[in-house]
PDB file of C-alpha atoms in Angstrom:
ATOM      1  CA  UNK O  28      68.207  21.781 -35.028  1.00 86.00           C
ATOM      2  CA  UNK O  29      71.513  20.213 -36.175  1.00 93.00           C
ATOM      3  CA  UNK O  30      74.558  20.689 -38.356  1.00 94.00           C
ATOM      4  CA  UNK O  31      72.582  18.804 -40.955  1.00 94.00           C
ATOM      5  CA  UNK O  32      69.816  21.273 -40.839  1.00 96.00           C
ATOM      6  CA  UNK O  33      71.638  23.769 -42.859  1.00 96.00           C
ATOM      7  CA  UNK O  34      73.789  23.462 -45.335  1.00 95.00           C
ATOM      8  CA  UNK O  35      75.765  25.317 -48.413  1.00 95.00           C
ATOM      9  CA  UNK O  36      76.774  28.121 -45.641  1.00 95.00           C
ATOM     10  CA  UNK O  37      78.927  30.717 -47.333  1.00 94.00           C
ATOM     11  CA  UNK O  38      79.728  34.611 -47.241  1.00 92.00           C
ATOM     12  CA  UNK O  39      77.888  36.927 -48.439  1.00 93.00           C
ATOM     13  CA  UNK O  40      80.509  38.915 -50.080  1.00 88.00           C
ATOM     14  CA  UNK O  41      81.208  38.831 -53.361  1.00 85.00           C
ATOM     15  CA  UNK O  42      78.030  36.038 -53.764  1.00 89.00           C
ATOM     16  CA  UNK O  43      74.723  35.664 -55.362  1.00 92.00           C
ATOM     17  CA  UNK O  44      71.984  33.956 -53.139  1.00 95.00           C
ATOM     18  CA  UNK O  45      70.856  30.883 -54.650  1.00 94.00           C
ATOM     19  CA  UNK O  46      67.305  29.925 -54.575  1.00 95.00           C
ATOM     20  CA  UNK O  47      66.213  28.154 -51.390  1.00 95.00           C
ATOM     21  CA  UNK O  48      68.777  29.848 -49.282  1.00 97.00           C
ATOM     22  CA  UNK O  49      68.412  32.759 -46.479  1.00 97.00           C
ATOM     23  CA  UNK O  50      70.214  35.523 -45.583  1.00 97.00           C
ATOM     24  CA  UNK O  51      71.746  34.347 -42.422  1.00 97.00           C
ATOM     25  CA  UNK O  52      74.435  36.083 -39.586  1.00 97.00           C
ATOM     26  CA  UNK O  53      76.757  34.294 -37.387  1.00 97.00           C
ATOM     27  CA  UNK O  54      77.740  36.575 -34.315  1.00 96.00           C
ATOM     28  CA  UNK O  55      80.319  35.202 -32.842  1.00 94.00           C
ATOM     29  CA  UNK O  56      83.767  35.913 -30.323  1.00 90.00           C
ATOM     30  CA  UNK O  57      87.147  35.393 -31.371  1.00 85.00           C
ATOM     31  CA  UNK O  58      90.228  36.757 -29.764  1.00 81.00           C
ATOM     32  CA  UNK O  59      90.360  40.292 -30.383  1.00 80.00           C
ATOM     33  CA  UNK O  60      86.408  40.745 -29.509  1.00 85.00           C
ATOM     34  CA  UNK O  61      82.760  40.070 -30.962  1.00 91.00           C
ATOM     35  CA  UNK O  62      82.387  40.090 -34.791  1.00 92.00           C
ATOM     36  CA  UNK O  63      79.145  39.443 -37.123  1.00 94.00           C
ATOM     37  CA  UNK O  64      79.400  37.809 -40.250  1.00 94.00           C
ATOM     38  CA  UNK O  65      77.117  37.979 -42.978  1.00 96.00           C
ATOM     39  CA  UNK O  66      76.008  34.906 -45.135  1.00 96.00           C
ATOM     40  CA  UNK O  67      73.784  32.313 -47.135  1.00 97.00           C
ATOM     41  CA  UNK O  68      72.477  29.080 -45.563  1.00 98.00           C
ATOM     42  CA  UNK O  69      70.240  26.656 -46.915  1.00 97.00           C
ATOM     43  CA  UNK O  70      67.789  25.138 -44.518  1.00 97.00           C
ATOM     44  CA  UNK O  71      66.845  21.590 -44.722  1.00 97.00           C
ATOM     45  CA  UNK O  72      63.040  20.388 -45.594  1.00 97.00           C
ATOM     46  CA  UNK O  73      63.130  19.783 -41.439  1.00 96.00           C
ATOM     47  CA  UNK O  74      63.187  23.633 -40.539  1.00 97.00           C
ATOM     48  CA  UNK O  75      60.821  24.372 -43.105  1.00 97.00           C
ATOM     49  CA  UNK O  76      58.625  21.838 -41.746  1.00 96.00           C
ATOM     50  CA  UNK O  77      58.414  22.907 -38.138  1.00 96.00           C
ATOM     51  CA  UNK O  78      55.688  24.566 -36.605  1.00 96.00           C
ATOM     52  CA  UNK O  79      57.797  27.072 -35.159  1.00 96.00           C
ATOM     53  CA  UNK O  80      59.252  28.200 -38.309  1.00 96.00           C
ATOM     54  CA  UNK O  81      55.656  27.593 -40.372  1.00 95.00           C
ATOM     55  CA  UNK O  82      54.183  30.164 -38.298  1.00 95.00           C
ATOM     56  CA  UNK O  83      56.282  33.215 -39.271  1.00 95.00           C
ATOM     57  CA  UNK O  84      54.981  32.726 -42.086  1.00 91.00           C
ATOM     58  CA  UNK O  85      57.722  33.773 -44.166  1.00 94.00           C
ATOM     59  CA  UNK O  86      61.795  33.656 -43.207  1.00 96.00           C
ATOM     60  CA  UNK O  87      63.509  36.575 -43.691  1.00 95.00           C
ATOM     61  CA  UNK O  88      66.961  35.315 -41.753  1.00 96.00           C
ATOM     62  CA  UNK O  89      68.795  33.494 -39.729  1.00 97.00           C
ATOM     63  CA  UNK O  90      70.697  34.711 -36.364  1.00 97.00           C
ATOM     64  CA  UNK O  91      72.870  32.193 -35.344  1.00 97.00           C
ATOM     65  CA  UNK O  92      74.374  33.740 -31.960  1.00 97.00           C
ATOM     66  CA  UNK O  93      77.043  32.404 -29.859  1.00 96.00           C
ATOM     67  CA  UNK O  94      76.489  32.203 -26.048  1.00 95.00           C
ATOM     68  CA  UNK O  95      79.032  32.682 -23.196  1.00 91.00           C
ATOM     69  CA  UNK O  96      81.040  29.556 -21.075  1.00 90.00           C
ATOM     70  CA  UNK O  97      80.338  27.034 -24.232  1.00 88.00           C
ATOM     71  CA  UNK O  98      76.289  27.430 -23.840  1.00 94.00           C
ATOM     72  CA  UNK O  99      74.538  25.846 -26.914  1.00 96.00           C
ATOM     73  CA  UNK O 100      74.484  28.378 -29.924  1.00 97.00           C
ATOM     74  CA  UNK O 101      70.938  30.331 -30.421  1.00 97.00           C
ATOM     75  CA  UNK O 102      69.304  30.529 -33.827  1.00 97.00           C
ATOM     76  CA  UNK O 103      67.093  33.036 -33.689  1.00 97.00           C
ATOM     77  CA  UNK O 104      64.608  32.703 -36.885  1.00 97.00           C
ATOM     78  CA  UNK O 105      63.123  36.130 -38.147  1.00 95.00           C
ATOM     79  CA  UNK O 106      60.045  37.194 -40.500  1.00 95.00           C
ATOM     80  CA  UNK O 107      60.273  40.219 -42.420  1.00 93.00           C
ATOM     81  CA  UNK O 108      58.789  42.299 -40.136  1.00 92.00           C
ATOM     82  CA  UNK O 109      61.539  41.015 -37.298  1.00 88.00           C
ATOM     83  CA  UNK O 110      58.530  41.428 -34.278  1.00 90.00           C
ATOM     84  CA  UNK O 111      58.163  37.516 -34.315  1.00 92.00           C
ATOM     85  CA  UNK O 112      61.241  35.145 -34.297  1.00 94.00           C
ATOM     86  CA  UNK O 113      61.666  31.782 -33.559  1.00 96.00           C
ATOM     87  CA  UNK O 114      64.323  30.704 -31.114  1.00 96.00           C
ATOM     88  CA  UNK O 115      66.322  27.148 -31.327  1.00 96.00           C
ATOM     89  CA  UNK O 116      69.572  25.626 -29.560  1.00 96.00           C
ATOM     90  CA  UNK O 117      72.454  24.088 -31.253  1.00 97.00           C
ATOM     91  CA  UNK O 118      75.206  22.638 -28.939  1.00 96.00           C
ATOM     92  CA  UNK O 119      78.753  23.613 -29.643  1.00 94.00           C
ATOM     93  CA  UNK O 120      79.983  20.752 -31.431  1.00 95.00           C
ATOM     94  CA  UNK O 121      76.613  20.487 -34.100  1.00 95.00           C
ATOM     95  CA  UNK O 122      77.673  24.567 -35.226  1.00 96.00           C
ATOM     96  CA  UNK O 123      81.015  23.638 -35.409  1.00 94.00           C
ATOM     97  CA  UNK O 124      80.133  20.531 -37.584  1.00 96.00           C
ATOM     98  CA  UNK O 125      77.777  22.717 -39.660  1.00 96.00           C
ATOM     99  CA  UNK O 126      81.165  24.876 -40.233  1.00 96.00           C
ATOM    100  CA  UNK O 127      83.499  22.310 -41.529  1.00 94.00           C
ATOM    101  CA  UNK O 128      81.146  20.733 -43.786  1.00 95.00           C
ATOM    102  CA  UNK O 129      80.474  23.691 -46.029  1.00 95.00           C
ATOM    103  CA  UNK O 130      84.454  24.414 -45.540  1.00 93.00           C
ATOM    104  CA  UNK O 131      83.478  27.979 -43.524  1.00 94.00           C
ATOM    105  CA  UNK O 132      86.215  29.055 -41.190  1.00 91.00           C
ATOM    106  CA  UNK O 133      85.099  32.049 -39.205  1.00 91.00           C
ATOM    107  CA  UNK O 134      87.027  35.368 -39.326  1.00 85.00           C
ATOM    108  CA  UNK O 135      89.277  35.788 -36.652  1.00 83.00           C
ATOM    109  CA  UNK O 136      89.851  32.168 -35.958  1.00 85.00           C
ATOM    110  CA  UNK O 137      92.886  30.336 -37.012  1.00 85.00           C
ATOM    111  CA  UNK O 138      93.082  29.316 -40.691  1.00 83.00           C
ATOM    112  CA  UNK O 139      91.131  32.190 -41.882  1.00 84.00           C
ATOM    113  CA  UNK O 140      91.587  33.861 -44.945  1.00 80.00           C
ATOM    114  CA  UNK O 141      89.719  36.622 -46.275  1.00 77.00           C
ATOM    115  CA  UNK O 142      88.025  36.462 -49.676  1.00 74.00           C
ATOM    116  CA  UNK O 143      89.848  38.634 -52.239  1.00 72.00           C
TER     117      UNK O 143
END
């Protein structure tokens, strides 16, 4: 998966999800610890089209889960029943390019500013 994969990323809070997005958490570090964030992704036709994703059936969320030392970011893929999930890797710089272009700055990290 890429940054292109998923797109109109914003929190949760405060926010009505649109049609074709997913509930989605990013669990990431920052300075002062590990945080989890909650919010609303749209994935492209691409997920939706592969096998791994098609065979849950239905989608019911989106993990995307930072690793230690710079290791590529997991996105763990969930049906409602959260027994099966499907797992994919997304290097560093792809999640970070995800980020900027639907303007998300992650709490705890410079520039931040919580929504009011």
């Amino acid at each position: 998966m890429t940054a292109a994969d998923f797109t109109n990323l914003h929190l949760q809070y405060k926010s009505q999800q649109a049609e074709g997005e997913v509930p989605a958490a990013i669990e990431h570090d920052f300075e002062a610890g590990r945080m989890v964030d909650h919010y609303y992704v749209t994935p492209s036709p691409a997920f939706w089209a592969d096998e791994g994703v098609q065979s849950l059936g239905q989608v019911a969320g989106i993990l995307f889960l930072q690793q230690p030392d710079g290791a590529p970011w997991k996105i763990l893929v969930h049906e409602p029943a959260m027994i099966r999930e499907v797992i994919f890797e997304m290097p560093e710089e792809e999640f970070r390019q995800m980020l900027a272009a639907s303007g998300v700055i992650l709490p705890g990290e410079p520039g931040f500013v919580p929504p009011q």
